[in-house]
Amino acid sequence: MADQPPTSPPVFTYLDARVPVRPNEHIAILQQGPGTATQGAEFLSEGLHRGHKCCCVAPAELRSGMLARLGEFGVSVEGHLRDHTLQFPTASQDPGELLDWAKRFFAEAEADHAPAVRWLEEGVWAKSSDPYVTRFFELHSRLNYLVKEYPSVALCRYDINDLKIPHLFSAIAVHRHLLVEGTLVRDNPFYIPAEKFLSMSPEDRERDLRDIFRDVEFDVTRLLSILAGYGRLQRPQPDESR
């Protein structure tokens, strides 16, 4: 019998009720402006209702708003905080400490036999110092390993108006999947695998994107449109159209 083509993994969830996301995906949502926080609350509330272990990495000033929105989605917030199925790590901690926290969080999920993990990140570092941000993206590169080891999805929401250009380039480079202009770029052409990213200098990490940025006359909107266009050219899986 001829070899059968491999089947695609099932859809983990849909973003905005239409964008399919599969298990083990680490996605950067690039938007101009803060966007709506409802998207992140829907992602977490759906997971909590399904028994997933969820975390939200966000500045302290955003937490009360997120908790209120989760309550509006029918989430028993106090109960999930009490049993640690919903956690908020300390956003101000060192990136190395946050990575250690993430490892413990995934290990706890496995020990608790949680069916899945959901990681939501809301602009923790955008206005931090350059050395901190560089280390934060190295953390994100390593997060790719954790996401691959356990049924999980990590969503990282970035307001590009708050980003310096080198930080935008790093955000693109460490995420294999991007959501740009409402389009999922499942295979980001500028993604750098962790083992390569961590061994490169910042200049080398940014080289290809700097060349493209120069070609579009240093216009961020045009750069994002190019990425979205690339995503539209990718052939969707048969079950990804709704």
mmCIF file of C-alpha atoms in Angstrom:
data_model
loop_
_atom_site.group_PDB
_atom_site.id
_atom_site.type_symbol
_atom_site.label_atom_id
_atom_site.label_comp_id
_atom_site.label_asym_id
_atom_site.label_seq_id
_atom_site.Cartn_x
_atom_site.Cartn_y
_atom_site.Cartn_z
ATOM 1 C CA MET A 1 0.000 0.000 0.000
ATOM 2 C CA ALA A 2 1.307 3.439 -0.882
ATOM 3 C CA ASP A 3 2.293 5.685 1.974
ATOM 4 C CA GLN A 4 -0.539 7.909 3.091
ATOM 5 C CA PRO A 5 0.154 11.634 3.496
ATOM 6 C CA PRO A 6 0.439 12.701 7.139
ATOM 7 C CA THR A 7 -2.706 14.128 8.627
ATOM 8 C CA SER A 8 -2.711 17.571 10.164
ATOM 9 C CA PRO A 9 -3.127 17.859 13.934
ATOM 10 C CA PRO A 10 -6.623 18.884 15.029
ATOM 11 C CA VAL A 11 -7.470 22.538 15.474
ATOM 12 C CA PHE A 12 -6.773 23.629 19.079
ATOM 13 C CA THR A 13 -8.951 26.742 18.922
ATOM 14 C CA TYR A 14 -10.084 29.533 16.607
ATOM 15 C CA LEU A 15 -9.033 33.139 17.115
ATOM 16 C CA ASP A 16 -11.777 35.654 16.404
ATOM 17 C CA ALA A 17 -13.975 32.627 15.614
ATOM 18 C CA ARG A 18 -12.259 32.111 12.257
ATOM 19 C CA VAL A 19 -8.452 31.807 12.471
ATOM 20 C CA PRO A 20 -7.451 28.171 13.154
ATOM 21 C CA VAL A 21 -4.711 27.524 15.681
ATOM 22 C CA ARG A 22 -3.168 24.091 16.175
ATOM 23 C CA PRO A 23 -1.504 22.554 19.222
ATOM 24 C CA ASN A 24 2.130 23.438 19.926
ATOM 25 C CA GLU A 25 1.966 26.821 18.175
ATOM 26 C CA HIS A 26 3.643 29.988 19.481
ATOM 27 C CA ILE A 27 1.988 32.954 17.783
ATOM 28 C CA ALA A 28 2.813 36.656 17.718
ATOM 29 C CA ILE A 29 -0.209 38.881 17.141
ATOM 30 C CA LEU A 30 1.156 42.061 15.561
ATOM 31 C CA GLN A 31 -1.254 44.973 15.615
ATOM 32 C CA GLN A 32 -1.087 48.725 15.261
ATOM 33 C CA GLY A 33 -2.672 49.985 18.447
ATOM 34 C CA PRO A 34 -3.521 48.012 21.573
ATOM 35 C CA GLY A 35 -6.349 46.111 19.890
ATOM 36 C CA THR A 36 -9.167 44.642 21.927
ATOM 37 C CA ALA A 37 -8.433 42.830 25.141
ATOM 38 C CA THR A 38 -11.510 40.684 24.471
ATOM 39 C CA GLN A 39 -9.452 38.439 22.189
ATOM 40 C CA GLY A 40 -7.122 37.449 25.012
ATOM 41 C CA ALA A 41 -9.967 37.003 27.510
ATOM 42 C CA GLU A 42 -11.814 34.713 25.100
ATOM 43 C CA PHE A 43 -8.672 32.629 24.643
ATOM 44 C CA LEU A 44 -8.213 32.161 28.385
ATOM 45 C CA SER A 45 -11.881 31.716 29.282
ATOM 46 C CA GLU A 46 -12.343 28.999 26.679
ATOM 47 C CA GLY A 47 -9.319 27.187 28.076
ATOM 48 C CA LEU A 48 -10.497 27.464 31.687
ATOM 49 C CA HIS A 49 -13.915 26.111 30.763
ATOM 50 C CA ARG A 50 -12.151 23.145 29.125
ATOM 51 C CA GLY A 51 -9.955 22.406 32.127
ATOM 52 C CA HIS A 52 -6.765 23.801 30.612
ATOM 53 C CA LYS A 53 -4.045 25.324 32.758
ATOM 54 C CA CYS A 54 -3.771 29.008 31.827
ATOM 55 C CA CYS A 55 -1.430 31.875 32.542
ATOM 56 C CA CYS A 56 -1.454 35.540 31.667
ATOM 57 C CA VAL A 57 1.864 37.389 31.579
ATOM 58 C CA ALA A 58 0.805 41.022 31.887
ATOM 59 C CA PRO A 59 1.693 44.227 33.731
ATOM 60 C CA ALA A 60 -0.009 44.545 37.095
ATOM 61 C CA GLU A 61 -2.159 47.438 35.879
ATOM 62 C CA LEU A 62 -3.783 45.197 33.247
ATOM 63 C CA ARG A 63 -4.620 42.283 35.531
ATOM 64 C CA SER A 64 -7.772 43.686 37.155
ATOM 65 C CA GLY A 65 -9.221 44.428 33.720
ATOM 66 C CA MET A 66 -8.439 40.908 32.518
ATOM 67 C CA LEU A 67 -10.028 39.365 35.632
ATOM 68 C CA ALA A 68 -13.158 41.478 35.122
ATOM 69 C CA ARG A 69 -13.449 40.401 31.486
ATOM 70 C CA LEU A 70 -12.994 36.749 32.427
ATOM 71 C CA GLY A 71 -15.853 37.157 34.915
ATOM 72 C CA GLU A 72 -18.007 38.521 32.096
ATOM 73 C CA PHE A 73 -17.318 35.291 30.192
ATOM 74 C CA GLY A 74 -18.673 33.263 33.086
ATOM 75 C CA VAL A 75 -15.330 32.264 34.586
ATOM 76 C CA SER A 76 -15.199 31.569 38.324
ATOM 77 C CA VAL A 77 -12.096 33.698 38.700
ATOM 78 C CA GLU A 78 -11.517 33.205 42.425
ATOM 79 C CA GLY A 79 -11.824 29.443 42.108
ATOM 80 C CA HIS A 80 -9.316 29.243 39.255
ATOM 81 C CA LEU A 81 -6.858 31.495 41.084
ATOM 82 C CA ARG A 82 -7.238 29.381 44.194
ATOM 83 C CA ASP A 83 -6.551 26.062 42.455
ATOM 84 C CA HIS A 84 -3.789 27.609 40.290
ATOM 85 C CA THR A 85 -5.443 26.733 36.984
ATOM 86 C CA LEU A 86 -5.145 30.468 36.263
ATOM 87 C CA GLN A 87 -1.853 32.140 37.148
ATOM 88 C CA PHE A 88 -0.276 35.569 36.731
ATOM 89 C CA PRO A 89 3.521 35.474 37.013
ATOM 90 C CA THR A 90 5.283 38.561 38.294
ATOM 91 C CA ALA A 91 5.803 40.655 35.188
ATOM 92 C CA SER A 92 8.717 42.653 36.582
ATOM 93 C CA GLN A 93 10.928 39.661 37.261
ATOM 94 C CA ASP A 94 14.169 38.997 35.423
ATOM 95 C CA PRO A 95 13.688 37.141 32.094
ATOM 96 C CA GLY A 96 15.742 34.236 33.414
ATOM 97 C CA GLU A 97 13.467 33.988 36.440
ATOM 98 C CA LEU A 98 10.404 34.138 34.196
ATOM 99 C CA LEU A 99 11.798 31.271 32.120
ATOM 100 C CA ASP A 100 12.271 29.229 35.303
ATOM 101 C CA TRP A 101 8.690 30.065 36.272
ATOM 102 C CA ALA A 102 7.477 28.941 32.836
ATOM 103 C CA LYS A 103 9.287 25.610 33.177
ATOM 104 C CA ARG A 104 7.623 25.033 36.553
ATOM 105 C CA PHE A 105 4.238 26.029 35.135
ATOM 106 C CA PHE A 106 4.459 23.471 32.316
ATOM 107 C CA ALA A 107 5.781 20.828 34.737
ATOM 108 C CA GLU A 108 2.816 21.479 37.060
ATOM 109 C CA ALA A 109 0.424 21.062 34.122
ATOM 110 C CA GLU A 110 1.934 17.688 33.343
ATOM 111 C CA ALA A 111 1.857 16.595 36.985
ATOM 112 C CA ASP A 112 -1.801 17.674 37.247
ATOM 113 C CA HIS A 113 -2.657 15.856 33.985
ATOM 114 C CA ALA A 114 -4.056 19.082 32.546
ATOM 115 C CA PRO A 115 -5.283 18.429 28.992
ATOM 116 C CA ALA A 116 -3.510 21.529 27.684
ATOM 117 C CA VAL A 117 -1.692 24.755 28.538
ATOM 118 C CA ARG A 118 -2.587 28.256 27.350
ATOM 119 C CA TRP A 119 -0.045 31.084 27.612
ATOM 120 C CA LEU A 120 -1.206 34.638 26.982
ATOM 121 C CA GLU A 121 1.206 37.547 26.998
ATOM 122 C CA GLU A 122 0.175 41.184 27.004
ATOM 123 C CA GLY A 123 3.003 43.649 26.261
ATOM 124 C CA VAL A 124 5.086 43.189 29.378
ATOM 125 C CA TRP A 125 8.371 44.528 28.172
ATOM 126 C CA ALA A 126 7.716 47.009 25.357
ATOM 127 C CA LYS A 127 8.879 50.111 27.236
ATOM 128 C CA SER A 128 11.701 48.393 29.126
ATOM 129 C CA SER A 129 15.419 48.918 28.601
ATOM 130 C CA ASP A 130 17.129 47.432 25.547
ATOM 131 C CA PRO A 131 19.211 44.855 27.498
ATOM 132 C CA TYR A 132 16.062 43.585 29.226
ATOM 133 C CA VAL A 133 14.156 43.302 25.945
ATOM 134 C CA THR A 134 17.032 41.431 24.293
ATOM 135 C CA ARG A 135 16.999 38.876 27.101
ATOM 136 C CA PHE A 136 13.213 38.717 26.998
ATOM 137 C CA PHE A 137 13.278 37.625 23.367
ATOM 138 C CA GLU A 138 15.869 35.007 24.206
ATOM 139 C CA LEU A 139 13.363 33.730 26.773
ATOM 140 C CA HIS A 140 10.756 33.612 24.022
ATOM 141 C CA SER A 141 13.059 31.659 21.791
ATOM 142 C CA ARG A 142 13.417 29.066 24.567
ATOM 143 C CA LEU A 143 9.645 29.102 25.118
ATOM 144 C CA ASN A 144 9.386 27.403 21.728
ATOM 145 C CA TYR A 145 10.861 24.278 23.327
ATOM 146 C CA LEU A 146 8.260 24.243 26.121
ATOM 147 C CA VAL A 147 5.362 24.749 23.728
ATOM 148 C CA LYS A 148 6.529 21.803 21.631
ATOM 149 C CA GLU A 149 6.789 19.487 24.652
ATOM 150 C CA TYR A 150 3.184 19.756 25.869
ATOM 151 C CA PRO A 151 -0.228 20.275 24.193
ATOM 152 C CA SER A 152 -0.283 24.038 24.311
ATOM 153 C CA VAL A 153 -0.625 27.345 22.505
ATOM 154 C CA ALA A 154 1.166 30.591 23.374
ATOM 155 C CA LEU A 155 -0.317 33.881 22.183
ATOM 156 C CA CYS A 156 1.850 36.999 22.426
ATOM 157 C CA ARG A 157 0.081 40.265 21.645
ATOM 158 C CA TYR A 158 2.263 43.179 20.509
ATOM 159 C CA ASP A 159 1.275 46.762 19.811
ATOM 160 C CA ILE A 160 3.883 47.699 17.227
ATOM 161 C CA ASN A 161 3.361 51.394 18.000
ATOM 162 C CA ASP A 162 5.127 50.688 21.303
ATOM 163 C CA LEU A 163 8.046 48.824 19.729
ATOM 164 C CA LYS A 164 11.401 50.014 18.569
ATOM 165 C CA ILE A 165 12.214 48.603 15.147
ATOM 166 C CA PRO A 166 14.886 46.160 16.414
ATOM 167 C CA HIS A 167 12.362 44.853 18.951
ATOM 168 C CA LEU A 168 9.758 44.367 16.215
ATOM 169 C CA PHE A 169 12.328 42.399 14.222
ATOM 170 C CA SER A 170 13.044 40.207 17.245
ATOM 171 C CA ALA A 171 9.328 39.630 17.850
ATOM 172 C CA ILE A 172 9.018 38.418 14.259
ATOM 173 C CA ALA A 173 12.160 36.290 14.427
ATOM 174 C CA VAL A 174 11.285 34.238 17.531
ATOM 175 C CA HIS A 175 7.714 33.313 16.524
ATOM 176 C CA ARG A 176 7.224 30.697 13.840
ATOM 177 C CA HIS A 177 3.607 31.812 13.468
ATOM 178 C CA LEU A 178 2.291 35.367 13.114
ATOM 179 C CA LEU A 179 -1.155 36.929 12.992
ATOM 180 C CA VAL A 180 -0.891 40.086 10.869
ATOM 181 C CA GLU A 181 -3.783 42.133 9.496
ATOM 182 C CA GLY A 182 -6.113 39.311 10.500
ATOM 183 C CA THR A 183 -4.103 36.816 8.436
ATOM 184 C CA LEU A 184 -2.335 33.822 9.943
ATOM 185 C CA VAL A 185 1.211 33.382 8.642
ATOM 186 C CA ARG A 186 1.678 29.760 9.629
ATOM 187 C CA ASP A 187 5.259 29.504 8.363
ATOM 188 C CA ASN A 188 6.904 32.853 9.015
ATOM 189 C CA PRO A 189 9.736 33.226 6.438
ATOM 190 C CA PHE A 190 11.828 35.166 8.972
ATOM 191 C CA TYR A 191 11.489 32.729 11.866
ATOM 192 C CA ILE A 192 14.813 31.706 13.436
ATOM 193 C CA PRO A 193 14.777 28.400 15.380
ATOM 194 C CA ALA A 194 15.875 28.670 18.995
ATOM 195 C CA GLU A 195 19.124 26.763 18.616
ATOM 196 C CA LYS A 196 20.192 29.206 15.888
ATOM 197 C CA PHE A 197 18.701 32.394 17.356
ATOM 198 C CA LEU A 198 20.478 31.967 20.692
ATOM 199 C CA SER A 199 23.876 31.578 19.038
ATOM 200 C CA MET A 200 23.557 34.647 16.772
ATOM 201 C CA SER A 201 24.512 38.242 17.409
ATOM 202 C CA PRO A 202 21.652 40.797 17.467
ATOM 203 C CA GLU A 203 22.949 42.201 14.187
ATOM 204 C CA ASP A 204 22.826 38.809 12.478
ATOM 205 C CA ARG A 205 19.351 38.122 13.857
ATOM 206 C CA GLU A 206 18.044 41.293 12.227
ATOM 207 C CA ARG A 207 19.971 41.241 8.947
ATOM 208 C CA ASP A 208 17.345 39.815 6.550
ATOM 209 C CA LEU A 209 14.520 41.869 8.026
ATOM 210 C CA ARG A 210 16.614 45.036 7.868
ATOM 211 C CA ASP A 211 17.166 44.418 4.153
ATOM 212 C CA ILE A 212 13.419 43.997 3.589
ATOM 213 C CA PHE A 213 12.681 47.060 5.720
ATOM 214 C CA ARG A 214 15.059 49.102 3.589
ATOM 215 C CA ASP A 215 13.317 47.832 0.432
ATOM 216 C CA VAL A 216 9.945 49.073 1.707
ATOM 217 C CA GLU A 217 11.458 52.484 2.476
ATOM 218 C CA PHE A 218 11.380 51.952 6.259
ATOM 219 C CA ASP A 219 7.582 51.768 6.280
ATOM 220 C CA VAL A 220 6.324 49.448 9.046
ATOM 221 C CA THR A 221 2.837 49.228 7.547
ATOM 222 C CA ARG A 222 4.258 48.003 4.232
ATOM 223 C CA LEU A 223 6.442 45.474 6.028
ATOM 224 C CA LEU A 224 3.400 44.048 7.805
ATOM 225 C CA SER A 225 1.441 43.981 4.546
ATOM 226 C CA ILE A 226 4.214 41.923 2.959
ATOM 227 C CA LEU A 227 4.013 39.431 5.813
ATOM 228 C CA ALA A 228 0.219 39.270 5.585
ATOM 229 C CA GLY A 229 0.472 38.748 1.829
ATOM 230 C CA TYR A 230 2.848 35.864 2.386
ATOM 231 C CA GLY A 231 0.310 34.317 4.754
ATOM 232 C CA ARG A 232 -2.461 34.630 2.180
ATOM 233 C CA LEU A 233 -0.310 32.800 -0.358
ATOM 234 C CA GLN A 234 0.146 29.815 1.943
ATOM 235 C CA ARG A 235 -2.224 27.031 1.075
ATOM 236 C CA PRO A 236 -4.594 26.338 3.985
ATOM 237 C CA GLN A 237 -5.180 22.823 5.226
ATOM 238 C CA PRO A 238 -8.498 21.295 4.032
ATOM 239 C CA ASP A 239 -10.135 21.690 7.442
ATOM 240 C CA GLU A 240 -9.000 25.275 7.995
ATOM 241 C CA SER A 241 -11.717 26.980 6.002
ATOM 242 C CA ARG A 242 -14.891 27.880 7.853
#
